[in-house]
Short mmCIF file of C-alpha atoms and ligand atoms in Angstrom, two decimals:
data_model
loop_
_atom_site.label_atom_id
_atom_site.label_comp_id
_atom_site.label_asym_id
_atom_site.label_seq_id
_atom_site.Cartn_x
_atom_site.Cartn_y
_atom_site.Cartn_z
CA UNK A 1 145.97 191.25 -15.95
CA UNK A 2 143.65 188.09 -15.16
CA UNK A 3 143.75 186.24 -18.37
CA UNK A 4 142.45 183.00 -19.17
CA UNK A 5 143.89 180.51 -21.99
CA UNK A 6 141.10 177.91 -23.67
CA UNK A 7 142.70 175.04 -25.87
CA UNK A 8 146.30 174.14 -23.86
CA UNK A 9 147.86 172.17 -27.19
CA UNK A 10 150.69 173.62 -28.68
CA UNK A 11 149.50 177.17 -29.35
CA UNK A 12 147.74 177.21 -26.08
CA UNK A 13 149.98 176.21 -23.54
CA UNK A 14 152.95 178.55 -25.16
CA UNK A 15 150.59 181.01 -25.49
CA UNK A 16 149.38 180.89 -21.30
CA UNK A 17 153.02 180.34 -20.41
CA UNK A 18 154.52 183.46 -22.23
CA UNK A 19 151.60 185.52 -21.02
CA UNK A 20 152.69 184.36 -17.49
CA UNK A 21 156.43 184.86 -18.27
CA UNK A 22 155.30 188.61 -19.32
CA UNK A 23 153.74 189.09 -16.34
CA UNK A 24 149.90 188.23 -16.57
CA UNK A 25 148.12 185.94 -13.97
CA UNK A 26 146.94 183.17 -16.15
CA UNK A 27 144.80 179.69 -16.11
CA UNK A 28 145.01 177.60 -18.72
CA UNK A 29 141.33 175.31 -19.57
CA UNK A 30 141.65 172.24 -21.04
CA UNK A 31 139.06 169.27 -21.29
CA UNK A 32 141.88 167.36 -21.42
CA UNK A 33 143.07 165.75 -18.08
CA UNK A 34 145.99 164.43 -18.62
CA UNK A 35 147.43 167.78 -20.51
CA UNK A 36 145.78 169.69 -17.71
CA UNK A 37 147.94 167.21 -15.29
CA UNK A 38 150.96 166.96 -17.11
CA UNK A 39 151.41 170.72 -17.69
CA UNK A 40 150.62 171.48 -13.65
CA UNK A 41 154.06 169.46 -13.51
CA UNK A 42 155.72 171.74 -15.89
CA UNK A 43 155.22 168.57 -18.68
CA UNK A 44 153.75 169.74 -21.85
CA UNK A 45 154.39 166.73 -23.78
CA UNK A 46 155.98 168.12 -26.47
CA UNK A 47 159.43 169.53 -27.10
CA UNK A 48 159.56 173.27 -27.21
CA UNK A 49 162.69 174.96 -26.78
CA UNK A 50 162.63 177.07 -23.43
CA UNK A 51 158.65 175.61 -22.50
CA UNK A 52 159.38 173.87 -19.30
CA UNK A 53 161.84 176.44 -18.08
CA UNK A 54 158.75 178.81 -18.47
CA UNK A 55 156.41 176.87 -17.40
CA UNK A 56 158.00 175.59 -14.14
CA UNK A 57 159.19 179.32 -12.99
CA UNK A 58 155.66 180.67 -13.60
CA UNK A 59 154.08 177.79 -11.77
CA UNK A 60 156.23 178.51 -9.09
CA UNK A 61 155.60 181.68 -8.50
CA UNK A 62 151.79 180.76 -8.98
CA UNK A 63 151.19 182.99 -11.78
CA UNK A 64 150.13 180.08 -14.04
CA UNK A 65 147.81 177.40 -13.25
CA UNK A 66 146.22 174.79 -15.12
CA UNK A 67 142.87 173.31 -15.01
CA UNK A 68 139.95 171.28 -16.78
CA UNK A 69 137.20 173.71 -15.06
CA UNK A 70 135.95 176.17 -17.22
CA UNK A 71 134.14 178.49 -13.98
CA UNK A 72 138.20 179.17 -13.08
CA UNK A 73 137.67 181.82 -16.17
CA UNK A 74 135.28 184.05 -14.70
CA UNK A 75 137.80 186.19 -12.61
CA UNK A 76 139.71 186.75 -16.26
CA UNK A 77 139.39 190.10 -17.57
CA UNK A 78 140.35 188.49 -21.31
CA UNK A 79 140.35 185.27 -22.69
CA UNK A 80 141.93 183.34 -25.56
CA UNK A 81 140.64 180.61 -27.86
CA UNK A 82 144.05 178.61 -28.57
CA UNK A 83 142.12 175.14 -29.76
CA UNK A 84 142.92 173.24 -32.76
CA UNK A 85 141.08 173.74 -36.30
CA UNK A 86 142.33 170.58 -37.89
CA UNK A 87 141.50 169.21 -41.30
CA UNK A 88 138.30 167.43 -41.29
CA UNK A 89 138.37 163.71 -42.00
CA UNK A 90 137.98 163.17 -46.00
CA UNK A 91 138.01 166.97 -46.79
CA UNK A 92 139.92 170.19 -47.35
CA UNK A 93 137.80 172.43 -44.67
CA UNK A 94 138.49 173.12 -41.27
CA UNK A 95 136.98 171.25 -38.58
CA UNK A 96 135.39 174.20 -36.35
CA UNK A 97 133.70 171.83 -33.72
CA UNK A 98 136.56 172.41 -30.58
CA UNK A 99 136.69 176.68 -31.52
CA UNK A 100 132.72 176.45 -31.24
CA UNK A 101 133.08 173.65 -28.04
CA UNK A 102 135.00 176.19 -26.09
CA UNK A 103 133.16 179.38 -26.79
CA UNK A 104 129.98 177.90 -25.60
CA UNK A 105 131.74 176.24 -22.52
CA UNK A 106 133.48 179.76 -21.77
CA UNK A 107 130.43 182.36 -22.44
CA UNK A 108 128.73 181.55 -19.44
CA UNK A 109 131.76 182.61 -17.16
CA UNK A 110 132.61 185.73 -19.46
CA UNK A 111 131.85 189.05 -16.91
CA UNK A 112 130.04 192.12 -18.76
CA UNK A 113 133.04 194.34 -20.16
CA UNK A 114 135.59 191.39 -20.86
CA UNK A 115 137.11 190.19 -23.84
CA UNK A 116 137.28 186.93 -25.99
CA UNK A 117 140.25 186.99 -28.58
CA UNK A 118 140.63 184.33 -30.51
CA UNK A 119 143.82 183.14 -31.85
CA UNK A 120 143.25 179.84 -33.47
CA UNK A 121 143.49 179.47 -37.58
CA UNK A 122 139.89 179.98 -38.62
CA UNK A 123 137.97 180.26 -41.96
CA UNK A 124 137.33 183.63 -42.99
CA UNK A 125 133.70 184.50 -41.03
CA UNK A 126 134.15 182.37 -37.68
CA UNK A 127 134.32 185.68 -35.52
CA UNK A 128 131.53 187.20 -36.82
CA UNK A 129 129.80 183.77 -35.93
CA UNK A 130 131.41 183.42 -32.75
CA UNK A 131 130.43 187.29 -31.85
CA UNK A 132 126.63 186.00 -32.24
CA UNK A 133 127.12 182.85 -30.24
CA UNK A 134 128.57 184.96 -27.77
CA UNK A 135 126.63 187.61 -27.45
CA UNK A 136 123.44 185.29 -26.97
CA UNK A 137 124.80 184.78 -23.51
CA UNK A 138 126.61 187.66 -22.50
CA UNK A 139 125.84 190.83 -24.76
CA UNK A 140 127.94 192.94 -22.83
CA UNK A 141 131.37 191.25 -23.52
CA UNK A 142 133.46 191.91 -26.84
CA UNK A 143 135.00 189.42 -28.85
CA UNK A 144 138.13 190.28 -30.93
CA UNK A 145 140.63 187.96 -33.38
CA UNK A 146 144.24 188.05 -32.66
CA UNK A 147 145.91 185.68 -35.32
CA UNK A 148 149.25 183.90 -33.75
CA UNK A 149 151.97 183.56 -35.73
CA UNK A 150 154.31 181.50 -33.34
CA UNK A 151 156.88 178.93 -35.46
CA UNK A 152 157.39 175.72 -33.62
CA UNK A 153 161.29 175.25 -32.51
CA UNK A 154 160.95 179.10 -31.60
CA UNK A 155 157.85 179.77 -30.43
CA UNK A 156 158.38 180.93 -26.83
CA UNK A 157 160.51 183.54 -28.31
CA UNK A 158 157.49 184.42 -31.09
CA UNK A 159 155.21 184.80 -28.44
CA UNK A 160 156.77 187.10 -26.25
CA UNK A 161 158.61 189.35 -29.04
CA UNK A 162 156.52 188.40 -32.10
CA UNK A 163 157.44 190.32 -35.06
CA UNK A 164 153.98 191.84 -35.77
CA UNK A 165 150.70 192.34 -33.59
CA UNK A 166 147.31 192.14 -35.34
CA UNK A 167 143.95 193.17 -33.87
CA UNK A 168 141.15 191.93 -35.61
CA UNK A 169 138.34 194.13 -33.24
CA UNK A 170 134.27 194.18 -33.31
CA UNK A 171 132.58 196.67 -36.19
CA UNK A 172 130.43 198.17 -33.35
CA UNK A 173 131.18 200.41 -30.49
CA UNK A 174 132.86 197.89 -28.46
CA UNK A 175 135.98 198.25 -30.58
CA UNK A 176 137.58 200.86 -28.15
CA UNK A 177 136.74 198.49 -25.20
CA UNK A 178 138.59 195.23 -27.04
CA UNK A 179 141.81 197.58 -27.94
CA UNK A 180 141.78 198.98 -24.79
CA UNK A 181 142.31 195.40 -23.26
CA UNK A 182 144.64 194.06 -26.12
CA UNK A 183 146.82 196.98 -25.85
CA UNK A 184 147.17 196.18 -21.74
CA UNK A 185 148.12 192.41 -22.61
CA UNK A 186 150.16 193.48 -25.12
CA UNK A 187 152.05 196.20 -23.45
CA UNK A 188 155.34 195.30 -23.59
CA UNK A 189 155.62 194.04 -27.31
CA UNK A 190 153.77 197.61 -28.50
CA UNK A 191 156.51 199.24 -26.38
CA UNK A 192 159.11 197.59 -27.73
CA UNK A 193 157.89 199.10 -30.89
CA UNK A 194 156.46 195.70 -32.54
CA UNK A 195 154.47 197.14 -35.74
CA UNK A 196 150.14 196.78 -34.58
CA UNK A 197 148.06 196.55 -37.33
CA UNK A 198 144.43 197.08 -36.47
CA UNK A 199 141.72 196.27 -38.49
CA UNK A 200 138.27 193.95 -38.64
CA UNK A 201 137.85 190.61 -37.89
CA UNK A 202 137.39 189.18 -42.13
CA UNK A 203 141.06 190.97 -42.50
CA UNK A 204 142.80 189.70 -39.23
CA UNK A 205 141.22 186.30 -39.99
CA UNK A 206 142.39 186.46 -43.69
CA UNK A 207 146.06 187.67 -42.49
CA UNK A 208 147.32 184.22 -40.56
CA UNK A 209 145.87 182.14 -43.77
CA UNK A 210 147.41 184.22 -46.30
CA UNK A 211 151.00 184.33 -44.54
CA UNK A 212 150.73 180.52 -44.86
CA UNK A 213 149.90 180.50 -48.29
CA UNK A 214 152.58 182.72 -49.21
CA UNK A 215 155.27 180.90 -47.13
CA UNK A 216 153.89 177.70 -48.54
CA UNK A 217 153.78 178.61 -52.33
CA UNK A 218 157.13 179.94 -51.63
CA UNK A 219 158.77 176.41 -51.18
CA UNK A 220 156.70 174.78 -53.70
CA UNK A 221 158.03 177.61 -55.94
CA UNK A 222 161.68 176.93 -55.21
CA UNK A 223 160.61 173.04 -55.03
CA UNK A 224 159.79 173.69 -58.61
CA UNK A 225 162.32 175.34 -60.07
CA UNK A 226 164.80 172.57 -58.11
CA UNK A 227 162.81 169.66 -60.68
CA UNK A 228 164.04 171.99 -64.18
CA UNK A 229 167.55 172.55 -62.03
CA UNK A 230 167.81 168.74 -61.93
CA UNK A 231 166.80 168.03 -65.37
CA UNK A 232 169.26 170.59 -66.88
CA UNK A 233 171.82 170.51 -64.67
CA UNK A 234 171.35 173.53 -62.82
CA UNK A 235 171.76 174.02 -58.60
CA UNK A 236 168.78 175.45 -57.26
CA UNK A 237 170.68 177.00 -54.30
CA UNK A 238 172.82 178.85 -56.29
CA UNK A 239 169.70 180.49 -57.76
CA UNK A 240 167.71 180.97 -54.31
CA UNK A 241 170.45 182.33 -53.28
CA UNK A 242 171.11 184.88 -56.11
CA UNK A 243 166.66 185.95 -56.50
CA UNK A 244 167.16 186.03 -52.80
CA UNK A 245 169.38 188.64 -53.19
CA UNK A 246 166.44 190.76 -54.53
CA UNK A 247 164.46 192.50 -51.58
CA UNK A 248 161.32 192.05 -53.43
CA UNK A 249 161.92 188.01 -53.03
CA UNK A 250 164.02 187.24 -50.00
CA UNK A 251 165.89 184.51 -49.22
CA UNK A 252 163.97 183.18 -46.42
CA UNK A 253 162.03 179.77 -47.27
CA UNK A 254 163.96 179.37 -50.33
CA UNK A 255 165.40 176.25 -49.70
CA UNK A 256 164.23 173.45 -51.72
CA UNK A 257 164.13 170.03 -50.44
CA UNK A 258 161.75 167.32 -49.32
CA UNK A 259 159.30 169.92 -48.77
CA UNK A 260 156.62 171.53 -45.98
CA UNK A 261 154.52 169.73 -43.29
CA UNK A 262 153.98 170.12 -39.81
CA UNK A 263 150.23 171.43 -38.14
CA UNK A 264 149.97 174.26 -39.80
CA UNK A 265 150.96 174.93 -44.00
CA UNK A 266 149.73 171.63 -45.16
CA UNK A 267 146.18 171.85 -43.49
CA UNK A 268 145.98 175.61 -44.08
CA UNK A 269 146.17 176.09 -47.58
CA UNK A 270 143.69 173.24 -48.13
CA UNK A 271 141.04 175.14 -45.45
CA UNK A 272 141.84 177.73 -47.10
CA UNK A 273 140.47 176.68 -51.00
CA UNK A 274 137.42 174.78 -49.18
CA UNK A 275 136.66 178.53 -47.63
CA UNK A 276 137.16 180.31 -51.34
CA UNK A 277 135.15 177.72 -52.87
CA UNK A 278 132.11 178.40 -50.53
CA UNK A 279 132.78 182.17 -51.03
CA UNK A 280 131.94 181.22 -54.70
CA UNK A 281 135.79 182.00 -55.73
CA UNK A 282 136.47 178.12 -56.50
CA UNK A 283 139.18 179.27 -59.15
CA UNK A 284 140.86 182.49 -57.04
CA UNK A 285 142.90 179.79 -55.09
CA UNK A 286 143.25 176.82 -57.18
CA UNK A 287 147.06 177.93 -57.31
CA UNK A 288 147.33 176.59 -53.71
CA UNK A 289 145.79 173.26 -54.90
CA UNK A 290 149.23 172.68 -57.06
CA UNK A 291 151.31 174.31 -54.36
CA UNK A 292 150.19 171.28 -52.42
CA UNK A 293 150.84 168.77 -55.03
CA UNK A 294 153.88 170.24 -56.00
CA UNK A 295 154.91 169.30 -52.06
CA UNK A 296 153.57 165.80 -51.96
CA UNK A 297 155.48 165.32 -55.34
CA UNK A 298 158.77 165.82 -53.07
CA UNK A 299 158.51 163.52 -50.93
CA UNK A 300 157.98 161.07 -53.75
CA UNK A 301 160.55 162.21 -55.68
CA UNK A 302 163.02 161.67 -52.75
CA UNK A 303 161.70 158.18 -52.55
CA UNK A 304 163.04 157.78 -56.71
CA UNK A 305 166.42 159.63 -56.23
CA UNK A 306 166.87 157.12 -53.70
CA UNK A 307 165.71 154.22 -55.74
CA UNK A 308 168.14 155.40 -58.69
CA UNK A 309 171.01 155.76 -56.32
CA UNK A 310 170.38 152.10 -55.27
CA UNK A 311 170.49 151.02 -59.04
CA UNK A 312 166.92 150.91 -59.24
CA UNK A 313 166.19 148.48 -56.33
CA UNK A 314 164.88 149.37 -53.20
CA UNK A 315 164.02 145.98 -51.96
CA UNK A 316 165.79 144.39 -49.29
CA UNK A 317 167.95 147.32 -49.25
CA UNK A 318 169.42 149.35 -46.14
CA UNK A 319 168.71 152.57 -46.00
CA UNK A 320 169.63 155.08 -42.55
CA UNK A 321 166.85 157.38 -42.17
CA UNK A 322 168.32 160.88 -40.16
CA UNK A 323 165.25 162.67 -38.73
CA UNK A 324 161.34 162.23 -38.65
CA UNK A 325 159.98 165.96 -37.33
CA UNK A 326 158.91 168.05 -39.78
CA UNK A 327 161.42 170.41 -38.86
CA UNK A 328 164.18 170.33 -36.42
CA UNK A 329 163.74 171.53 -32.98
CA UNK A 330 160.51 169.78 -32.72
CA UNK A 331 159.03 166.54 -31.78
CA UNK A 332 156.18 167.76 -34.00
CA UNK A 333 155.94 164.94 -36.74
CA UNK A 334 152.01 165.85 -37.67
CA UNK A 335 152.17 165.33 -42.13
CA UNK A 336 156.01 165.34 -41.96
CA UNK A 337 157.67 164.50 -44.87
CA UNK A 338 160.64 163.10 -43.71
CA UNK A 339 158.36 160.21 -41.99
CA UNK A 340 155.99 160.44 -45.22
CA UNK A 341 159.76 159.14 -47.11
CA UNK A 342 160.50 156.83 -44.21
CA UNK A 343 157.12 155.12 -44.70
CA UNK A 344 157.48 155.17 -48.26
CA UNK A 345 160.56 153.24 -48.22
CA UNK A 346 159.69 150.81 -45.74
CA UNK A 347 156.37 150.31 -48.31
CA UNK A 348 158.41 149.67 -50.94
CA UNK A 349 160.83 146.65 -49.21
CA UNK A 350 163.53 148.51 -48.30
CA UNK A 351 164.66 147.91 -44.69
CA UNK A 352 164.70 151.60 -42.67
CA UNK A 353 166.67 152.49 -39.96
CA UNK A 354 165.32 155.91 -38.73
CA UNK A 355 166.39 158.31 -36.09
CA UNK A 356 165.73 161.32 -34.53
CA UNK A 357 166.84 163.25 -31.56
CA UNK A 358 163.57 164.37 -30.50
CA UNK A 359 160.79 162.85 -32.64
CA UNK A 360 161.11 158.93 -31.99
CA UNK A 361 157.91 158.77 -29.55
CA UNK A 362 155.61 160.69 -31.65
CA UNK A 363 156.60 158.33 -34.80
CA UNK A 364 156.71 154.91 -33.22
CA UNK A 365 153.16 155.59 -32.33
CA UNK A 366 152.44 156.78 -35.68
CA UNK A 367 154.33 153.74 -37.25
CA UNK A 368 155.07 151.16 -35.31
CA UNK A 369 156.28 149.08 -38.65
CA UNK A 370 159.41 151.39 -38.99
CA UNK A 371 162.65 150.28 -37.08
CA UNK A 372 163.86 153.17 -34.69
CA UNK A 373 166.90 153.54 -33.55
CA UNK A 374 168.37 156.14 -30.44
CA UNK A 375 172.22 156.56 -31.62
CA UNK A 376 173.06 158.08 -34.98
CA UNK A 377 175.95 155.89 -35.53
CA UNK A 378 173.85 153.24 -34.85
CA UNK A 379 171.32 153.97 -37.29
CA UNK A 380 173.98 154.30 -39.81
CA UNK A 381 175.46 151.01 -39.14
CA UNK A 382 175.52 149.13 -42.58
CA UNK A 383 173.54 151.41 -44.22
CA UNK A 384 173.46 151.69 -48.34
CA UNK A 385 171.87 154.50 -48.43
CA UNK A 386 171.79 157.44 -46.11
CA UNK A 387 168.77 160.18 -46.58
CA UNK A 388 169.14 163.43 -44.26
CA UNK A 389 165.01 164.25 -43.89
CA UNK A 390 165.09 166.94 -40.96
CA UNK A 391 168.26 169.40 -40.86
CA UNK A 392 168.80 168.64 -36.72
CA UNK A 393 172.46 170.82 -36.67
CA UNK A 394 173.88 167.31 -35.38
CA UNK A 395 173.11 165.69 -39.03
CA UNK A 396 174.36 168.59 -40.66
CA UNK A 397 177.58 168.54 -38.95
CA UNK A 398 177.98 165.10 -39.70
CA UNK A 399 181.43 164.21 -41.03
CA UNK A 400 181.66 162.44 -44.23
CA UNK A 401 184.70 160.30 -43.17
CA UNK A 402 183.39 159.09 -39.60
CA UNK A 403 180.21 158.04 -41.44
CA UNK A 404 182.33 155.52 -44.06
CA UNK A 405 183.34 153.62 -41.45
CA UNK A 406 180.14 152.64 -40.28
CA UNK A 407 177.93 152.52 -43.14
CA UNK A 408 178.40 149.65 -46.15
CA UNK A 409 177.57 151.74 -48.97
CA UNK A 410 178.65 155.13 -50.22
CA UNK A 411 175.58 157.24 -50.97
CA UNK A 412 174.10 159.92 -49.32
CA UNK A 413 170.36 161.77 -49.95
CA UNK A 414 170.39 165.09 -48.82
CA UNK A 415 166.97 166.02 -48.44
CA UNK A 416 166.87 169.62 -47.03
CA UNK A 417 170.09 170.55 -49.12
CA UNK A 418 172.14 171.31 -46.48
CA UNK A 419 175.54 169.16 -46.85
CA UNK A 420 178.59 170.59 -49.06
CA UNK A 421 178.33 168.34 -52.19
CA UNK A 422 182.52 168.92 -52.59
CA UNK A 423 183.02 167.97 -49.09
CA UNK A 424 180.95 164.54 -49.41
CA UNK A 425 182.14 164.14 -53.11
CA UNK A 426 186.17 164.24 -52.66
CA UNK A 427 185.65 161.84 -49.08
CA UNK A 428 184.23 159.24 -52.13
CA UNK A 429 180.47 159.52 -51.71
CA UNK A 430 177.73 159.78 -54.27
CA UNK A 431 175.91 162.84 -53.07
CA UNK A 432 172.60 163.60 -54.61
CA UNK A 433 170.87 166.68 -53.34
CA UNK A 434 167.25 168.34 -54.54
CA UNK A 435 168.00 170.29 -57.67
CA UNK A 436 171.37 170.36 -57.47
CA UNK A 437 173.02 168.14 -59.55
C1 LIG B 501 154.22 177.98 -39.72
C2 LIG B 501 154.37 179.49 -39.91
O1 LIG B 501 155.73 179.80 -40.24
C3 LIG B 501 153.96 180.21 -38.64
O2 LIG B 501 154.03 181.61 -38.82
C4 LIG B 501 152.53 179.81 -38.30
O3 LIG B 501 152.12 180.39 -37.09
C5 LIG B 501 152.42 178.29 -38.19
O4 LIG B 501 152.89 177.67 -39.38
P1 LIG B 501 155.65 176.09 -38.49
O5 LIG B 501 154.60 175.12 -38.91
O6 LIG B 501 156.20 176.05 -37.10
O7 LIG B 501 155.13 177.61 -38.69
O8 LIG B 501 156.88 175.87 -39.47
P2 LIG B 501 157.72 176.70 -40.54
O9 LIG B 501 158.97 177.17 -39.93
O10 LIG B 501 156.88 177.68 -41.24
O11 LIG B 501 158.09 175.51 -41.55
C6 LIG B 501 157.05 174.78 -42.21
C7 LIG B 501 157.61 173.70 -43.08
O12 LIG B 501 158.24 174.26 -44.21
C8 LIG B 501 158.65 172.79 -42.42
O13 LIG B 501 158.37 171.46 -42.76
C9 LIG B 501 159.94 173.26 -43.03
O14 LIG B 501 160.91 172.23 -43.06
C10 LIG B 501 159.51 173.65 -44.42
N1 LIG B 501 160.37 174.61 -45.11
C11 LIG B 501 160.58 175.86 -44.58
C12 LIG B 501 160.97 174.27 -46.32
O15 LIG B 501 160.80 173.16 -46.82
N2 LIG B 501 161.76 175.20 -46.96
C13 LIG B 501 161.98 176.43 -46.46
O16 LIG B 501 162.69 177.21 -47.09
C14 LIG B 501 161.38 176.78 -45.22
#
């Protein structure tokens, strides 16, 4: 199929890439030149596992093409809206200005019988809006929402074998026209058995915000009960692991630790309240306004364990930073917490040595005051204090007795909970984990 692909950021330029990959003939449409530029050359500027290697092969074979001109969409039979929804400046709501940019830009060039699906993060509402806007110009086209669901460090694999499919189509009789095309682009995945659930655009809309409020108040729940495991003298991973043993709960995003960032869960749940609070629902999601201080707490309380560790003196002191994404396998360091601590520390006098394998760029940007450093070892070098902020597999491998040697002191923060306190303990360091004391 002839597909187009507005918005080439993260979600955008995985999302025209795997639809290449599956066999599609896609342009990606960006008003960005540079991104348009940089991803002709198979450069995305970010790290995604398995991106380039898609993106060069389906350049190649000229199945894939990027460009800044929107009229290269009017051959596409369907066409996504992958653009950002970030927070606005000062407030909880989503900023809707690029999703409303790029559907005017696009309608002109949509053909009578094709399909707009959008897939960015909206507030409940947008695609009925959007349907208007769009119909004002080109009646005879359909617009349907298709909520992605793609995690960052795996996201080519999400996209091409995602775990659910959801079709959010029009109330009218252009519903069989927009399944009709969604089933075609999503051929393979539906034959593959991936579970489809169809419904209208409110629900589909609803579905990608309330999967990130559930995985969100999930970590600020465990996050929780790690603060009463540390003031009683429990270990929190012990009890994730035994409630995860119920299939009701689940393991998954039980682990406790410095907390959630990243593009998506932070800014979500707080779009998400502004939209209930318009609805007139201000107190149906208030929950999610403690599920987000509950996460900022973390970081600050891995800022004090740190502090106590250090005999109550963070000034002056040297402290080895390991990681700044807001999860591993990602440069991705948008309202990470392990930078959030970083900054922190350098705020309060200490002197910070921070690594990571992928995320330097993005941070010394961000924060040029911090002191970066390539080399692990080297970031250790005379360190008091070390703090593991992003569980890379390299930091959790890390051996306790190769690290004495190189750092002065003897203490190590582990931040995601992933080290074996024994192990550290019996090679003679002070180990202090999140709720497990
Ligand atoms: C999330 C959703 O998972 C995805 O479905 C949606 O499309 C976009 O938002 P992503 O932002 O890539 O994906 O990251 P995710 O894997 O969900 O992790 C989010 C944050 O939660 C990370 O900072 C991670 O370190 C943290 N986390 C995750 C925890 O602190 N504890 C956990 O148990 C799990």
């Amino acid at each position: 199929m002839k597909l187009s692909v507005i918005g080439c950021g993260y979600l955008g330029a995985v999302h025209a890439a795997c639809m290449a990959e599956l066999g599609h003939e896609v342009v990606g449409i960006d008003v960005d030149a540079t991104k348009v530029t940089g991803l002709s050359a198979a450069q995305p500027g970010l790290y995604e596992p398995g991106l380039v290697e898609i993106l060069a092969r389906n350049l190649a074979n000229g199945r894939l093409r990027f460009t800044t001109d929107y009229a290269a969409a009017a051959e596409a039979k369907v066409h996504f809206l992958g653009v950002g929804t970030p927070q606005k400046r000062g407030e909880n709501a989503a900023d809707l200005a690029y999703v409303f940019a790029a559907l005017d830009s696009l309608a002109p060039y949509v053909a009578p019988g094709a399909l707009v699906v959008g897939k960015s993060t909206v507030p409940v509402g947008t695609a009925a809006t959007l349907e208007t806007r769009l119909h004002e110009v080109q009646p005879e086209a359909a617009l349907a929402w298709n909520p992605e669901f793609l995690r960052e460090g795996v996201a080519v694999a999400d996209t091409i074998s995602p775990d659910r499919i959801v079709y959010g189509l029009p109330a009218g009789d252009q519903a069989e026209l927009a399944q009709a095309l969604l089933d075609e682009v999503y051929a393979q995945a539906l034959a593959a058995g991936t579970p489809l659930v169809v419904a209208d655009y409110a629900t589909a809309e609803l579905v990608k915000v309330a999967a990130n409020a559930f995985l969100a108040t999930k970590i600020s729940f465990i996050n929780a009960m790690s603060e009463i495991a540390d003031t009683v003298g429990a270990d929190v991973t012990k009890l994730a692991d035994a409630i995860g043993y119920d299939a009701r709960i689940g393991r998954k995003f039980l682990n406790a630790g410095v907390g959630f960032g990243g593009g998506c869960l932070p800014k979500d749940i707080r779009a998400f309240r502004a939209r209930a609070e318009e609805l007139g629902l201000s107190d149906t999601l208030t929950f999610l306004k403690e599920v987000d201080t509950i996460n900022l707490r973390q970081r600050e309380r891995v800022v004090q364990l740190t502090e106590e560790a250090l005999g109550g003196q963070l000034m002056d002191r040297r402290v080895a930073v390991l990681g700044l994404a807001f999860k591993p396998e990602s440069d991705d360091i948008r309202d990470s917490p392990a930078l959030d601590v970083a900054v922190r520390l350098h705020g309060l006098g200490a002197e910070v040595a921070c690594t990571d394998p992928k995320a330097i760029p993005n941070a010394a940007r961000r924060h040029p005051q911090l002191h970066y450093v390539e080399d692990t070892f080297e970031t250790l070098r005379d360190a008091e204090a070390v703090l593991l902020l992003t569980e890379w597999s390299q930091y959790r491998e890390l051996q306790p007795e190769a690290l004495a040697e190189v750092t002065s002191g003897r203490i190590v923060i582990d931040g995601r909970n992933v080290l074996d306190p024994a192990r550290w303990r019996t090679a003679g360091w002070t180990y202090v984990g999140i709720g497990r004391s």
